[in-house]
Structure formats: structure tokens, C-alpha cells
Amino acid sequence: SFIARKDLDSEMSVVRNEFEMGENNPSSVMLKRMQSMLFDWHNYRHNTIGARSDIENVRIENLQAFYRQFYQPDNAVLTVAGKFDEQQAVKWIVASFGRLPKPTRELPTSWTVEPTADGERQFAIRRKGEIQLVTLAYRTPSSLHADSDAVAMASEILGDTPNGRLYKALVQPGLAAQVFSFTVDARQPGFVVFGAMVKKGESLDRVRERMIEVLEGGFADDSATTAELGRAVDQARTAYERALADPEVFAVMLSEYIALGDWRLFFLARDQLEQITPAQIDAAASKYFVRDNRVLGTFIPEDSPQRAVITEAPSAAELLANFKPQEKGDAGEAFDASPENINRRTDLPSFGALKVALLPKKNRGQTVNVAIRFRWGDQDSLRNRAVAGGLAVAMLARGTSQLTRQQIADELTRLKVNGDLSHFETTRDHLPEALRLVAQLFHDASFPAAEFEELKRQTLTAMQAQLDNPQELSRDALTAHFNTYPPGDPRYHAQLTERIEQLRQTTLEQVTAYHRQLIGTARGEIAIVGDFDEKAIVDELKRLFPEYVSRSPYGRVDREYRKVDPQRLVIDTPDKENAFVRARLDLMLRDDDPDAPALYLANDIFGGTTGLSSRLLDRLRQKDGLSYSVGSSLSVGSRERLSTWTFAAMAAPQNTNRAEQAFLEELRRARADGFTAEEVAEAKKGLLQARAVERSQDGAVASRWVSFLDLGRDWQFSKDFEDKIMALTQERVNAAFRKYIDPEQLTLVVATDVSKGNAN
């Protein structure tokens, strides 16, 4: 790479825009401040993206020197994972990377050792915002240290939701809306953070005091239990198993262990889980979670010494001297993910109004994905019940007549379920039980009053946190402008303030009535893709779901195309460092119309996300340096002749006008001059590759089958659509873009701090 001056000139403002995006997020700002307070000397005190002044003023010579120093073969790791020819891959790697010369310089070594902490620290962030945060952080030893596993388990026992001690001490009694925890592990000593989100206007003092009590005195007064440790170990073990079953995730995770010193540390960490004891957890907590090792931070929206001596960790070679990893799992089959083979391998049984797609195949790790969409209600029975319906579904996993929320969470962990009730992954052995649990949650939800109030608090806090968010406000305003149905209609989009008020007024009785009168599992679609016993699963599905019929009649609630007059809306978001520009155009188009493939391809060239380049990306990011994230999207209707084309770009407030004008200029240029033959050819290639990747992912295949079942289609429709794309001419693509994408009919929304720019 040249690392040229001209690239820095445009990229600087893009990176600065990314920095500004983080400045809008209270949690992101809190982490930056926390890092700077945790470390005095080590570079971990610096957030990766750096300070605004560094971004704006860095010299090209410094970047070039950094590139030459660190972007070298002896400081890089190449990991190839997935289905490939190993010998051919090695040849390609040798051909591409083998010719790089061995560097003559030596990599610098780090000699800075952070001193032992000598007293608690406290700081407050006061900014405009809609939520409050209380965070406590403690310095922890290296990931190679003998105490690291016990520290991680202690953190999980304390910070987990809904089983953790902090959750039970803060969320359940209503002191906080949400708690969280995370660790930062590395070769050098890192840290662990615990936090609580508190509704604006409520007291932080009791939350802060209770957190300190639980974190610093909890294990001394109440030792870690075998059940707590078992739950934490199960969750960690499941995470390792999921990683091993997914080549992409495993490759990324493996690189972190390579950074620690050796890739085999991944397996060492996994195998050592079984050796951790409650006593080790108690000891680790008492050693590191102490007053003098604490940093406390609060985010407030508004207009003797207890040393923690961290001893030296052993080397990776010492840790691995007598280590032998456990044997690997099943490799799975080499599955042909073509549309024809997916159709051929899938069985389509049905049980009355419940349609099913079953695609059994051998998978690495015996994984299986399930996609479910049950259907209930009609336009009348769903009227004025959007919020109650959302809460009813959210309450399904919070208790049944036989299981508490914690017991449900424990079951989901035991069954290795990753996801939610509508789409989840598990394993072959656990799929039957997982389906039984899903059926139980739908059929036997008990709607505990305490859980309902907790859910309302959490949802309300999350919604209020978006009241000054430019991204959410711009999206909300744009969607509301396209309301063509009256309030209460199931198709009506209530704005954020409306939804907040509706949430406040929704009662538990309304939610239970929704479940009692509407929810059923006898109508809908279920798709299962992966490693499973088909005959056994057919029997389970037949027994579990078809008999639970909704008490209300079902009627599809379709949307229809209605013309909406174009408008330009400006939303003032004072004191926000980031802004959003959006546009939308509704179209009378369906995915089986002759123009659909051409417009689909045209959008990909103009602003799509399947490739590394597009007209919008090249202009607003690469050339003008105005936006970190920019693109357009086409959502094509499959049943109704109604499609939506949208544009979105983030920018600094002072650059919103330029971003808007650049978008309109590129739009008019595309209509006037059209797309080139080369762009059309590259877009075809990129789209087909993206769709091939999608077909290789079981979760995506299951989701697509659910849609196909509803529409009475199969993967032949997908194949035909791809064939139509490949047959498109340059003229056909340009004609479709000119026909449908009219800049004069666009509705534009700009959400920005008006005082920092001339958005009007």
C-alpha cells in the first residue's frame, strides 16, 4: 500500500465521523473514560480510535512509519477456515504472501508495567442524555495468569442476566432497569467492568452502594455455589462448542489466542473449565474485587490500603508443556448449497395450517437451526394491540406454570439453545427437548406480575434512551411520514413518543388477554435445517404444535401501495456529535414483476452492501470523506405490489448539507448517464456470490424456507431470480433505475444539531 496523502485527506473525516458516532453513546463514552482512569502508564489507557485531535492532525509520515513497522509478515496471522482444498489454499498463500521479503527491522517490545493500584478512583460524566449509568471496574491479571479463569467465572456469576447476583440485587427490586458486565482479556493485565442502567431522574446513590456491597463483599459473606459455577461453566463450554462448529467464528476467536502466544491456548482454556472450584472463585474475588483496585464511574444526564498485587504470569510454553487437547468433533458433510440440491434434500410435510420444511444434513458439531413464524389474528382483533402483542411475546420466556424465568434460562443453556423463540440454533441431541420447551413457553406462559413490571421498566428505559438519538429519530420520522393507515390499525407506525405512552398505559391484563385470545401455534411455518433425526422430529412437531389453535379467526393483513407526497424534514438534535440523513421512496413493484431483478441490481451498483464498492460509498466515503456508513437499500414486496427504496448516511452535523447534496448529485448522475457495462458485470458477480454465501448458512436457509412456505414457493424461485439477473443487459438495468428512482418524489429527513451546520 502507498498510504498516500490524498487518501488521508478523505479518510480522516470518515474516521472522525466514526469517533463522533461513539460520542453519541453513553456506554461508549463511559468505556473511554474508564480506560483512562484504570491505567496510568500502559497504552491500554488509550481508546483504540484515539482522540479527535489525533485523528485530525496525524501526519502522513507517522502513518507510513507505523505501516512499515507493523504491517509485516512476521507480525501477521493468516487463518483460513471453512470448506476448501488445503493443498490449493497453501499454493495460493505461497503465491500471494511467500514473495513478501522478510523484514530486517525488529519489532519493539513493551517495557511499561502498570503499578499496583493505590486507591479507589471515581469520576462522573455529565452530558445531555436520557439514561443514567453506574459502572465499577477492577484491574485483573493477564489471560495467561493462574487466576484468570477464576476471575472470569466470578465475573459471570456476578454479571449474568437473569441469573447473576447483580441482576437479582438491582433489577428485580426495581433499583435498575438493566445490568451488564464484560471483561477485557489480553497478554498484559486487563480489566472487568460491571454496570447498571438506571432510569433518568432516579437516585444513583443506592445503586452505587448496592453494587459495591455485592461485588466486594458478596463472596466473603456468601460463597460461590456449585450451581452458580455450573451455570457459568455450561455457558462458557457452550460458547466454545459454538465456536468450533462455526469456522468463521472459530477463525476469529483463534486469532485472539494466537495474540496471547499460541493457538493451542484456546483448547487449554476450554479444557481447564472443569477444574475451577468455588473456592478459587471466592479467592479471586477477594483478591481483585477490592476497594483500592476499584474505579467507579457515573453517567449523569443533565441540561488500610487494599493492594491488588498482580503477579507475573507464566509463559505460553510453560502452560502448554504437558498439555494435550481433547479430540476434535465431527467434521460434517460436504453439502452442495445449490438451489436445486436444497429443494431435493428438503421434505415439506404439513399439519393442517402449519407448513413445515425439513432439511436434514450432517453438520460439524451436529448443529441445527430452527426458524418459526406462527400466525394469528386479523385486522379487527389486532387493532390497538401492537404494544400488548409485543409484550406478550416477550413474556413467553419469563415463566410458565412449571418453570420460573431462571429455570427457563437454565434449560436453554443446558439445551445449547442460541437465539430466541422465532429463530434459534441447538444440536442434534437437544433439538427434540428444545422444541418441547418452545411449545411449553407458547402454550403455558404464566405472565408473572413481577416479571411484567420488570419488562416494562427495561423496555421503557431503552425507548427513552433513544429520544435524542439522531439515528433513531430520523428513522422514526421517515417511517411516520409514510403512515397511510389510521392510528390503531395494525399497519400504523406509532412514533417513539406514542409508543412510550402506549407502553406506560399497557396493563398485565391486556397482555394476558392477547395471549389468551390470539396466540396459537397451529398456523404458520416452521423450517429446520441441519443435523437431526427427521422421523423423530416429524413426530414431535405433529404432537407439539397443531392442536394449540388460536381462539380468534385468522386473516392476513396486507399493505397496499399508496402514494405519499415528498417532503424534506429537519429534526434538531442539540449537542449531538453525529447526524443522519435519510431518504425513502415507496414503489408499486413486486418481486415477480419483470423489472424487479433489474432494479435489484441497479440498487446494488448505486448503494448496495454486497460488495466493497458502490456509487454512494465511493463518493461520500472514499472521495469526499463525509460518511463512515452510507448506502441504499431496496426491500421488494413478495405478496403485495409494494416495495421501498431507502438511503441513509451518517455524517458530522457540519457536513449534513454536503452529504445530502452528494447523494442527490450521484442519484441524478446515475439517472442521466446510467451505469457502465463493467459495473453491471461486477454487480452480477457480487450478488451471486452473496446469495451463494447465504445458502451456505443454515440459519439463512431456514429463514428463507419460512418465507417460501408462506408464499407457496421453493428455491426454484431463487434460482429463476438469479437467472434473470444474469440475463440482464446494461440498458435494462439503467431503464429500471430511471423508471422507479425519481429524486423529485423522495422524502428526505435530516436529524442534526442545527447550530453546528446549516441543515435548513
Coordinates of C-alpha atoms in Angstrom, one line a residue, residues 184-661:
V184 CA -11.1 -7.2 28.6
D185 CA -8.6 -10.0 28.4
A186 CA -5.1 -9.8 26.8
R187 CA -1.5 -10.8 27.2
Q188 CA -1.0 -7.9 29.6
P189 CA -3.1 -7.3 32.7
G190 CA -6.7 -6.2 31.7
F191 CA -9.9 -5.3 33.5
V192 CA -13.5 -6.3 34.2
V193 CA -16.4 -3.8 34.1
F194 CA -19.8 -4.1 35.8
G195 CA -22.6 -1.7 35.1
A196 CA -26.2 -0.7 35.8
M197 CA -28.6 1.3 33.6
V198 CA -30.9 3.5 35.7
K199 CA -34.0 5.4 34.6
K200 CA -33.4 9.2 34.3
G201 CA -34.3 11.1 37.4
E202 CA -34.0 8.1 39.8
S203 CA -31.4 8.0 42.6
L204 CA -27.9 6.6 41.8
D205 CA -26.7 6.5 45.4
R206 CA -28.5 3.3 46.4
V207 CA -27.5 1.6 43.2
R208 CA -23.8 2.5 43.7
E209 CA -23.9 1.3 47.3
R210 CA -25.6 -1.9 46.5
M211 CA -23.2 -2.7 43.6
I212 CA -20.2 -2.2 45.9
E213 CA -21.8 -4.5 48.5
V214 CA -22.4 -7.3 46.0
L215 CA -19.1 -7.0 44.2
E216 CA -16.7 -6.5 47.0
G217 CA -18.4 -8.3 49.9
G218 CA -20.7 -10.8 48.2
F219 CA -18.3 -13.8 48.0
A220 CA -17.0 -13.2 51.5
D221 CA -20.5 -13.3 53.0
D222 CA -22.0 -15.8 50.5
S223 CA -19.5 -18.1 48.8
A224 CA -19.9 -19.1 45.2
T225 CA -22.2 -22.1 45.0
T226 CA -21.8 -25.2 42.9
A227 CA -25.0 -24.3 41.0
E228 CA -23.7 -20.8 40.1
L229 CA -20.3 -22.2 39.0
G230 CA -22.0 -25.0 37.0
R231 CA -24.2 -22.5 35.2
A232 CA -21.2 -20.3 34.3
V233 CA -19.2 -23.2 33.1
D234 CA -22.1 -24.5 31.0
Q235 CA -22.4 -21.1 29.3
A236 CA -18.7 -20.9 28.6
R237 CA -18.5 -24.5 27.4
T238 CA -21.4 -23.9 25.0
A239 CA -19.6 -20.8 23.7
Y240 CA -16.5 -22.9 22.9
E241 CA -18.7 -25.6 21.2
R242 CA -20.5 -23.0 19.1
A243 CA -17.1 -21.5 18.0
L244 CA -15.8 -25.0 17.0
A245 CA -19.0 -25.6 15.0
D246 CA -18.7 -22.3 13.1
P247 CA -15.4 -22.0 11.0
E248 CA -15.8 -18.2 10.7
V249 CA -16.3 -17.6 14.4
F250 CA -13.6 -20.2 15.3
A251 CA -11.0 -18.5 13.0
V252 CA -11.6 -15.1 14.6
M253 CA -11.5 -16.5 18.1
L254 CA -8.4 -18.4 17.4
S255 CA -6.6 -15.2 16.4
E256 CA -7.1 -13.8 19.9
Y257 CA -5.3 -16.9 21.4
I258 CA -2.5 -16.5 18.8
A259 CA -2.1 -13.0 20.1
L260 CA -1.7 -14.5 23.6
G261 CA 1.2 -16.6 22.4
D262 CA -0.1 -19.9 20.9
W263 CA -3.3 -21.0 19.2
R264 CA -3.4 -24.1 21.5
L265 CA -4.3 -21.8 24.4
F266 CA -7.9 -21.9 23.0
F267 CA -8.1 -25.6 23.9
L268 CA -6.3 -25.2 27.1
A269 CA -8.8 -22.6 28.3
R270 CA -11.7 -24.8 27.2
D271 CA -10.3 -27.9 29.0
Q272 CA -9.5 -26.0 32.2
L273 CA -13.1 -25.0 32.7
E274 CA -13.8 -28.3 34.5
Q275 CA -11.0 -27.7 37.0
I276 CA -12.3 -24.4 38.5
T277 CA -13.7 -24.6 42.0
P278 CA -16.0 -22.4 44.1
A279 CA -13.1 -21.8 46.5
Q280 CA -10.9 -20.4 43.6
I281 CA -13.7 -18.1 42.7
D282 CA -14.0 -16.8 46.2
A283 CA -10.2 -16.3 46.4
A284 CA -10.0 -14.5 43.1
A285 CA -12.9 -12.2 44.0
S286 CA -11.4 -11.3 47.4
K287 CA -8.0 -10.7 45.8
Y288 CA -9.0 -8.4 42.9
F289 CA -12.5 -7.1 43.7
V290 CA -11.3 -4.8 46.5
R291 CA -11.7 -1.1 47.3
D292 CA -8.2 0.1 46.3
N293 CA -8.5 -1.7 43.0
R294 CA -11.8 -0.1 42.1
V295 CA -12.7 2.6 39.6
L296 CA -16.3 4.0 39.8
G297 CA -17.9 6.0 37.0
T298 CA -21.3 7.5 36.7
F299 CA -23.0 8.9 33.6
I300 CA -25.4 11.7 34.8
P301 CA -27.6 13.3 32.1
E302 CA -28.3 17.0 32.7
D303 CA -29.2 20.4 30.8
S304 CA -5.7 0.4 55.1
P305 CA -4.7 0.0 51.8
Q306 CA -6.1 -2.9 50.0
R307 CA -3.5 -3.5 47.3
A308 CA -4.2 -5.9 44.4
V309 CA -0.7 -7.2 43.6
I310 CA -0.8 -8.9 40.2
T311 CA 2.0 -11.4 40.0
E312 CA 3.9 -12.4 36.8
A313 CA 2.2 -14.9 34.6
P314 CA 3.9 -17.9 33.2
S315 CA 4.7 -18.2 29.5
A316 CA 2.6 -19.9 27.0
A317 CA 5.3 -22.6 26.6
E318 CA 5.2 -23.3 30.4
L319 CA 1.4 -23.6 30.4
L320 CA 1.5 -25.9 27.4
A321 CA 4.4 -28.1 28.4
N322 CA 2.3 -31.1 29.3
F323 CA -1.0 -30.2 27.6
K324 CA -2.8 -32.5 25.2
P325 CA -6.0 -31.1 23.7
Q326 CA -9.1 -33.2 23.5
E327 CA -10.1 -34.9 20.3
K328 CA -12.0 -32.8 17.7
G329 CA -15.6 -33.3 16.9
D330 CA -17.4 -34.5 13.7
A331 CA -16.5 -32.7 10.5
G332 CA -19.9 -32.9 8.9
E333 CA -20.8 -33.5 5.2
A334 CA -19.7 -31.6 2.1
F335 CA -23.1 -30.1 1.4
D336 CA -24.0 -28.8 -2.1
A337 CA -25.8 -25.5 -1.3
S338 CA -27.3 -25.0 -4.7
P339 CA -31.0 -24.1 -5.0
E340 CA -31.6 -27.4 -6.8
N341 CA -30.0 -29.5 -4.1
I342 CA -31.7 -27.6 -1.3
N343 CA -35.0 -28.4 -2.9
R344 CA -34.0 -32.0 -3.5
R345 CA -32.9 -32.5 0.1
T346 CA -35.9 -30.8 1.8
D347 CA -39.1 -32.5 2.8
L348 CA -42.3 -30.5 3.1
P349 CA -44.8 -32.1 5.4
S350 CA -47.8 -30.1 6.6
F351 CA -50.1 -30.4 9.6
G352 CA -53.3 -28.6 8.7
A353 CA -52.4 -24.9 8.5
L354 CA -48.9 -25.5 9.8
K355 CA -46.4 -25.8 7.0
V356 CA -43.0 -27.4 7.6
A357 CA -39.7 -27.6 5.7
L358 CA -37.2 -30.2 6.9
L359 CA -33.6 -30.3 5.6
P360 CA -31.5 -32.9 7.5
K361 CA -27.8 -32.9 6.8
K362 CA -24.6 -33.8 8.7
N363 CA -23.0 -30.7 10.3
R364 CA -19.8 -30.0 12.1
G365 CA -20.7 -30.0 15.8
Q366 CA -24.1 -31.6 15.0
T367 CA -25.7 -28.1 14.9
V368 CA -29.2 -27.5 13.7
N369 CA -31.1 -24.2 13.0
V370 CA -34.8 -23.7 13.6
A371 CA -36.9 -20.8 12.1
I372 CA -40.5 -20.4 13.3
R373 CA -43.3 -18.0 12.4
F374 CA -46.7 -18.6 13.9
R375 CA -49.7 -16.6 12.5
W376 CA -52.7 -15.3 14.4
G377 CA -55.3 -12.5 14.4
D378 CA -56.8 -10.3 11.7
Q379 CA -57.2 -6.6 11.2
D380 CA -60.0 -6.3 13.8
S381 CA -58.6 -8.5 16.5
L382 CA -55.1 -6.9 16.2
R383 CA -56.4 -3.3 16.3
N384 CA -54.8 -1.2 19.1
R385 CA -52.8 -4.2 20.4
A386 CA -49.4 -3.6 18.9
V387 CA -47.7 -2.9 22.3
A388 CA -49.7 -5.6 24.1
G389 CA -48.7 -8.1 21.5
G390 CA -45.1 -7.3 21.6
L391 CA -45.1 -7.6 25.4
A392 CA -47.0 -10.8 25.3
V393 CA -44.4 -12.5 23.1
A394 CA -41.6 -11.0 25.2
M395 CA -43.2 -12.5 28.3
L396 CA -43.3 -16.1 27.0
A397 CA -39.9 -16.9 28.2
R398 CA -40.3 -15.3 31.6
G399 CA -42.3 -18.0 33.3
T400 CA -44.7 -20.9 32.9
S401 CA -46.9 -22.8 35.4
Q402 CA -44.0 -25.2 35.9
L403 CA -40.8 -23.1 35.3
T404 CA -39.5 -19.8 36.6
R405 CA -37.6 -17.4 34.3
Q406 CA -34.3 -18.6 35.8
Q407 CA -35.2 -22.3 35.3
I408 CA -36.2 -21.5 31.7
A409 CA -32.8 -19.8 31.2
D410 CA -31.0 -22.8 32.7
E411 CA -32.9 -25.1 30.4
L412 CA -32.0 -23.0 27.3
T413 CA -28.3 -23.2 28.4
R414 CA -28.5 -26.9 29.0
L415 CA -30.1 -27.5 25.6
K416 CA -27.4 -25.3 24.0
V417 CA -30.1 -23.0 22.5
N418 CA -28.7 -19.9 21.0
G419 CA -31.3 -17.3 19.7
D420 CA -34.9 -16.6 20.5
L421 CA -38.2 -18.4 20.1
S422 CA -38.5 -17.4 16.4
H423 CA -35.0 -18.5 15.3
F424 CA -32.5 -20.5 17.3
E425 CA -29.6 -22.9 16.9
T426 CA -29.1 -26.1 19.0
T427 CA -27.6 -29.5 18.5
R428 CA -29.0 -32.8 17.2
D429 CA -29.3 -34.4 20.6
H430 CA -31.1 -31.4 22.1
L431 CA -33.5 -30.5 19.3
P432 CA -36.5 -32.6 20.5
E433 CA -36.3 -31.1 24.0
A434 CA -35.8 -27.6 22.6
L435 CA -38.9 -27.9 20.6
R436 CA -40.8 -29.2 23.6
L437 CA -39.6 -26.2 25.6
V438 CA -40.7 -23.8 22.8
A439 CA -44.2 -25.4 22.8
Q440 CA -44.4 -25.2 26.5
L441 CA -43.5 -21.5 26.5
F442 CA -46.1 -20.7 23.9
H443 CA -48.9 -22.8 25.5
D444 CA -48.2 -22.4 29.2
A445 CA -46.9 -18.9 29.8
S446 CA -47.9 -17.8 33.3
F447 CA -47.1 -14.0 33.0
P448 CA -45.7 -13.3 36.5
A449 CA -46.6 -9.8 37.6
A450 CA -43.1 -9.0 38.8
E451 CA -41.6 -10.1 35.5
F452 CA -44.1 -7.9 33.6
E453 CA -43.3 -4.8 35.6
E454 CA -39.6 -5.5 35.1
L455 CA -40.0 -5.9 31.4
K456 CA -42.0 -2.7 31.2
R457 CA -39.2 -0.8 33.1
Q458 CA -36.5 -2.3 30.8
T459 CA -38.4 -1.5 27.6
L460 CA -39.3 2.0 28.8
T461 CA -35.7 2.8 29.7
A462 CA -34.4 1.5 26.4
M463 CA -37.0 3.5 24.5
Q464 CA -36.4 6.7 26.4
A465 CA -32.6 6.3 25.7
Q466 CA -33.5 6.8 22.0
L467 CA -35.4 10.1 22.5
D468 CA -32.3 12.2 21.5
N469 CA -30.6 9.7 19.2
P470 CA -30.3 11.1 15.6
Q471 CA -30.2 7.7 14.1
E472 CA -33.5 6.6 15.7
L473 CA -35.2 9.9 15.4
S474 CA -34.5 10.1 11.7
R475 CA -35.7 6.6 11.1
D476 CA -38.8 7.2 13.2
A477 CA -39.8 10.4 11.4
L478 CA -39.3 8.9 8.0
T479 CA -41.4 5.9 8.8
A480 CA -44.1 8.0 10.4
H481 CA -44.3 10.2 7.3
F482 CA -45.3 7.2 5.2
N483 CA -48.2 6.3 7.5
T484 CA -51.2 5.7 5.3
Y485 CA -53.3 3.9 7.9
P486 CA -55.1 5.4 10.9
P487 CA -53.8 5.0 14.5
G488 CA -54.7 1.7 15.9
D489 CA -54.6 -0.1 12.6
P490 CA -52.0 -3.0 12.7
R491 CA -50.2 -1.4 9.8
Y492 CA -49.9 2.0 11.5
H493 CA -46.4 3.1 12.7
A494 CA -46.6 4.8 16.0
Q495 CA -43.7 7.2 16.7
L496 CA -41.4 6.7 19.6
T497 CA -43.2 9.2 21.9
E498 CA -46.5 7.5 21.1
R499 CA -45.1 4.0 21.8
I500 CA -43.7 5.2 25.1
E501 CA -47.1 6.5 26.2
Q502 CA -48.8 3.3 25.0
L503 CA -46.3 1.2 26.9
R504 CA -46.9 3.2 30.1
Q505 CA -50.7 2.5 29.8
T506 CA -50.5 -1.1 28.9
T507 CA -51.6 -3.5 31.7
L508 CA -50.8 -7.1 32.5
E509 CA -54.5 -8.0 31.9
Q510 CA -54.3 -6.6 28.4
V511 CA -51.2 -8.7 27.7
T512 CA -52.6 -11.9 29.2
A513 CA -55.8 -11.3 27.2
Y514 CA -53.8 -11.0 24.0
H515 CA -52.2 -14.4 24.8
R516 CA -55.4 -16.0 25.7
Q517 CA -57.4 -14.7 22.7
L518 CA -54.9 -14.6 19.9
I519 CA -51.7 -16.6 20.3
G520 CA -51.7 -20.1 18.8
T521 CA -49.2 -22.5 17.2
A522 CA -51.5 -24.3 14.8
R523 CA -51.0 -21.9 11.9
G524 CA -47.7 -20.7 10.4
E525 CA -44.4 -22.0 9.1
I526 CA -41.5 -24.0 10.7
A527 CA -38.2 -24.7 9.0
I528 CA -35.5 -26.9 10.4
V529 CA -32.1 -27.1 8.7
G530 CA -29.1 -29.1 10.0
D531 CA -28.3 -32.3 11.9
F532 CA -31.4 -34.0 13.2
D533 CA -33.4 -37.2 13.1
E534 CA -36.2 -36.4 10.6
K535 CA -38.7 -39.1 11.6
A536 CA -38.4 -38.2 15.3
I537 CA -38.8 -34.5 14.7
V538 CA -41.8 -35.0 12.5
D539 CA -43.5 -36.9 15.3
E540 CA -42.5 -34.1 17.8
L541 CA -43.9 -31.4 15.5
K542 CA -47.1 -33.2 14.9
R543 CA -47.6 -33.7 18.6
L544 CA -46.5 -30.3 19.9
F545 CA -48.0 -27.5 17.8
P546 CA -51.1 -28.2 15.6
E547 CA -53.5 -28.7 18.4
Y548 CA -53.0 -25.3 20.0
V549 CA -55.4 -23.3 17.9
S550 CA -55.9 -19.5 18.3
R551 CA -59.3 -18.6 19.6
S552 CA -59.6 -15.7 17.1
P553 CA -60.0 -16.1 13.3
Y554 CA -57.0 -15.5 11.2
G555 CA -56.9 -13.0 8.3
R556 CA -53.8 -11.7 6.6
V557 CA -53.3 -8.0 7.0
D558 CA -51.7 -6.8 3.8
R559 CA -50.3 -3.4 2.9
E560 CA -51.0 -1.7 -0.3
Y561 CA -49.2 0.9 -2.3
R562 CA -50.4 4.4 -1.5
K563 CA -48.7 7.5 -2.9
V564 CA -47.1 9.7 -0.3
D565 CA -46.2 13.3 -1.1
P566 CA -42.5 14.1 -0.9
Q567 CA -41.2 16.3 1.9
R568 CA -38.0 17.4 3.5
L569 CA -37.9 17.2 7.3
V570 CA -35.3 18.6 9.7
I571 CA -35.0 17.4 13.3
D572 CA -32.9 19.4 15.6
T573 CA -30.7 17.2 17.9
P574 CA -28.8 19.7 20.1
D575 CA -25.4 18.7 21.5
K576 CA -25.1 15.6 19.4
E577 CA -21.8 14.9 17.6
N578 CA -23.3 12.7 14.9
A579 CA -26.1 13.3 12.4
F580 CA -28.2 11.2 10.0
V581 CA -29.5 11.9 6.5
R582 CA -32.2 9.6 5.2
A583 CA -34.5 9.3 2.2
R584 CA -37.3 7.0 1.2
L585 CA -39.4 6.3 -1.9
D586 CA -42.3 3.7 -2.0
L587 CA -42.7 1.9 -5.3
M588 CA -45.5 -0.1 -6.9
L589 CA -43.4 -3.2 -7.5
R590 CA -43.4 -6.9 -6.5
D591 CA -40.5 -9.4 -6.7
D592 CA -42.1 -11.4 -9.5
D593 CA -42.5 -8.3 -11.7
P594 CA -40.3 -8.1 -14.8
D595 CA -38.5 -5.0 -13.5
A596 CA -37.7 -6.4 -10.1
P597 CA -34.3 -8.1 -11.0
A598 CA -33.1 -5.0 -12.9
L599 CA -33.9 -2.6 -10.1
Y600 CA -32.4 -5.0 -7.5
L601 CA -29.1 -5.0 -9.5
A602 CA -29.2 -1.2 -10.1
N603 CA -29.6 -0.6 -6.4
D604 CA -26.6 -2.8 -5.6
I605 CA -24.5 -0.7 -8.0
F606 CA -25.7 2.6 -6.6
G607 CA -25.6 2.0 -2.9
G608 CA -25.9 -1.7 -2.1
T609 CA -23.8 -3.6 0.5
T610 CA -22.9 -6.8 -1.2
G611 CA -19.6 -5.5 -2.5
L612 CA -16.7 -3.4 -1.3
S613 CA -17.7 -0.6 -3.7
S614 CA -20.8 1.4 -4.8
R615 CA -21.5 4.8 -6.3
L616 CA -22.5 6.2 -2.9
L617 CA -19.7 4.6 -1.0
D618 CA -17.1 5.8 -3.5
R619 CA -18.5 9.4 -3.4
L620 CA -19.4 10.0 0.2
R621 CA -16.7 8.0 1.9
Q622 CA -13.8 7.4 -0.4
K623 CA -13.8 10.7 -2.4
D624 CA -15.5 13.3 -0.1
G625 CA -14.8 11.7 3.3
L626 CA -18.2 12.7 4.6
S627 CA -19.6 9.5 6.0
Y628 CA -18.4 6.4 7.9
S629 CA -21.6 4.5 6.9
V630 CA -23.6 5.2 3.7
G631 CA -25.8 3.1 1.4
S632 CA -29.1 2.5 -0.2
S633 CA -31.5 -0.4 0.2
L634 CA -34.3 -2.0 -1.8
S635 CA -37.0 -4.0 0.0
V636 CA -39.1 -5.7 -2.6
G637 CA -42.6 -7.0 -1.7
S638 CA -43.3 -10.7 -2.3
R639 CA -47.1 -10.7 -1.8
E640 CA -48.2 -7.1 -2.2
R641 CA -47.1 -4.9 -5.0
L642 CA -45.3 -2.6 -2.6
S643 CA -41.6 -2.0 -2.4
T644 CA -39.5 0.5 -0.5
W645 CA -36.2 2.2 -1.6
T646 CA -34.2 3.9 1.1
F647 CA -31.0 5.9 1.5
A648 CA -29.1 6.5 4.8
A649 CA -25.8 8.2 5.6
M650 CA -24.3 9.3 8.9
A651 CA -22.2 12.5 9.0
A652 CA -20.9 15.2 11.2
P653 CA -23.6 17.9 11.8
Q654 CA -21.5 20.4 9.8
N655 CA -21.4 18.0 6.9
T656 CA -25.1 17.1 6.6
N657 CA -25.8 19.5 3.7
R658 CA -22.8 18.3 1.8
A659 CA -23.8 14.6 2.4
E660 CA -27.3 15.3 1.2
Q661 CA -26.1 17.2 -1.9

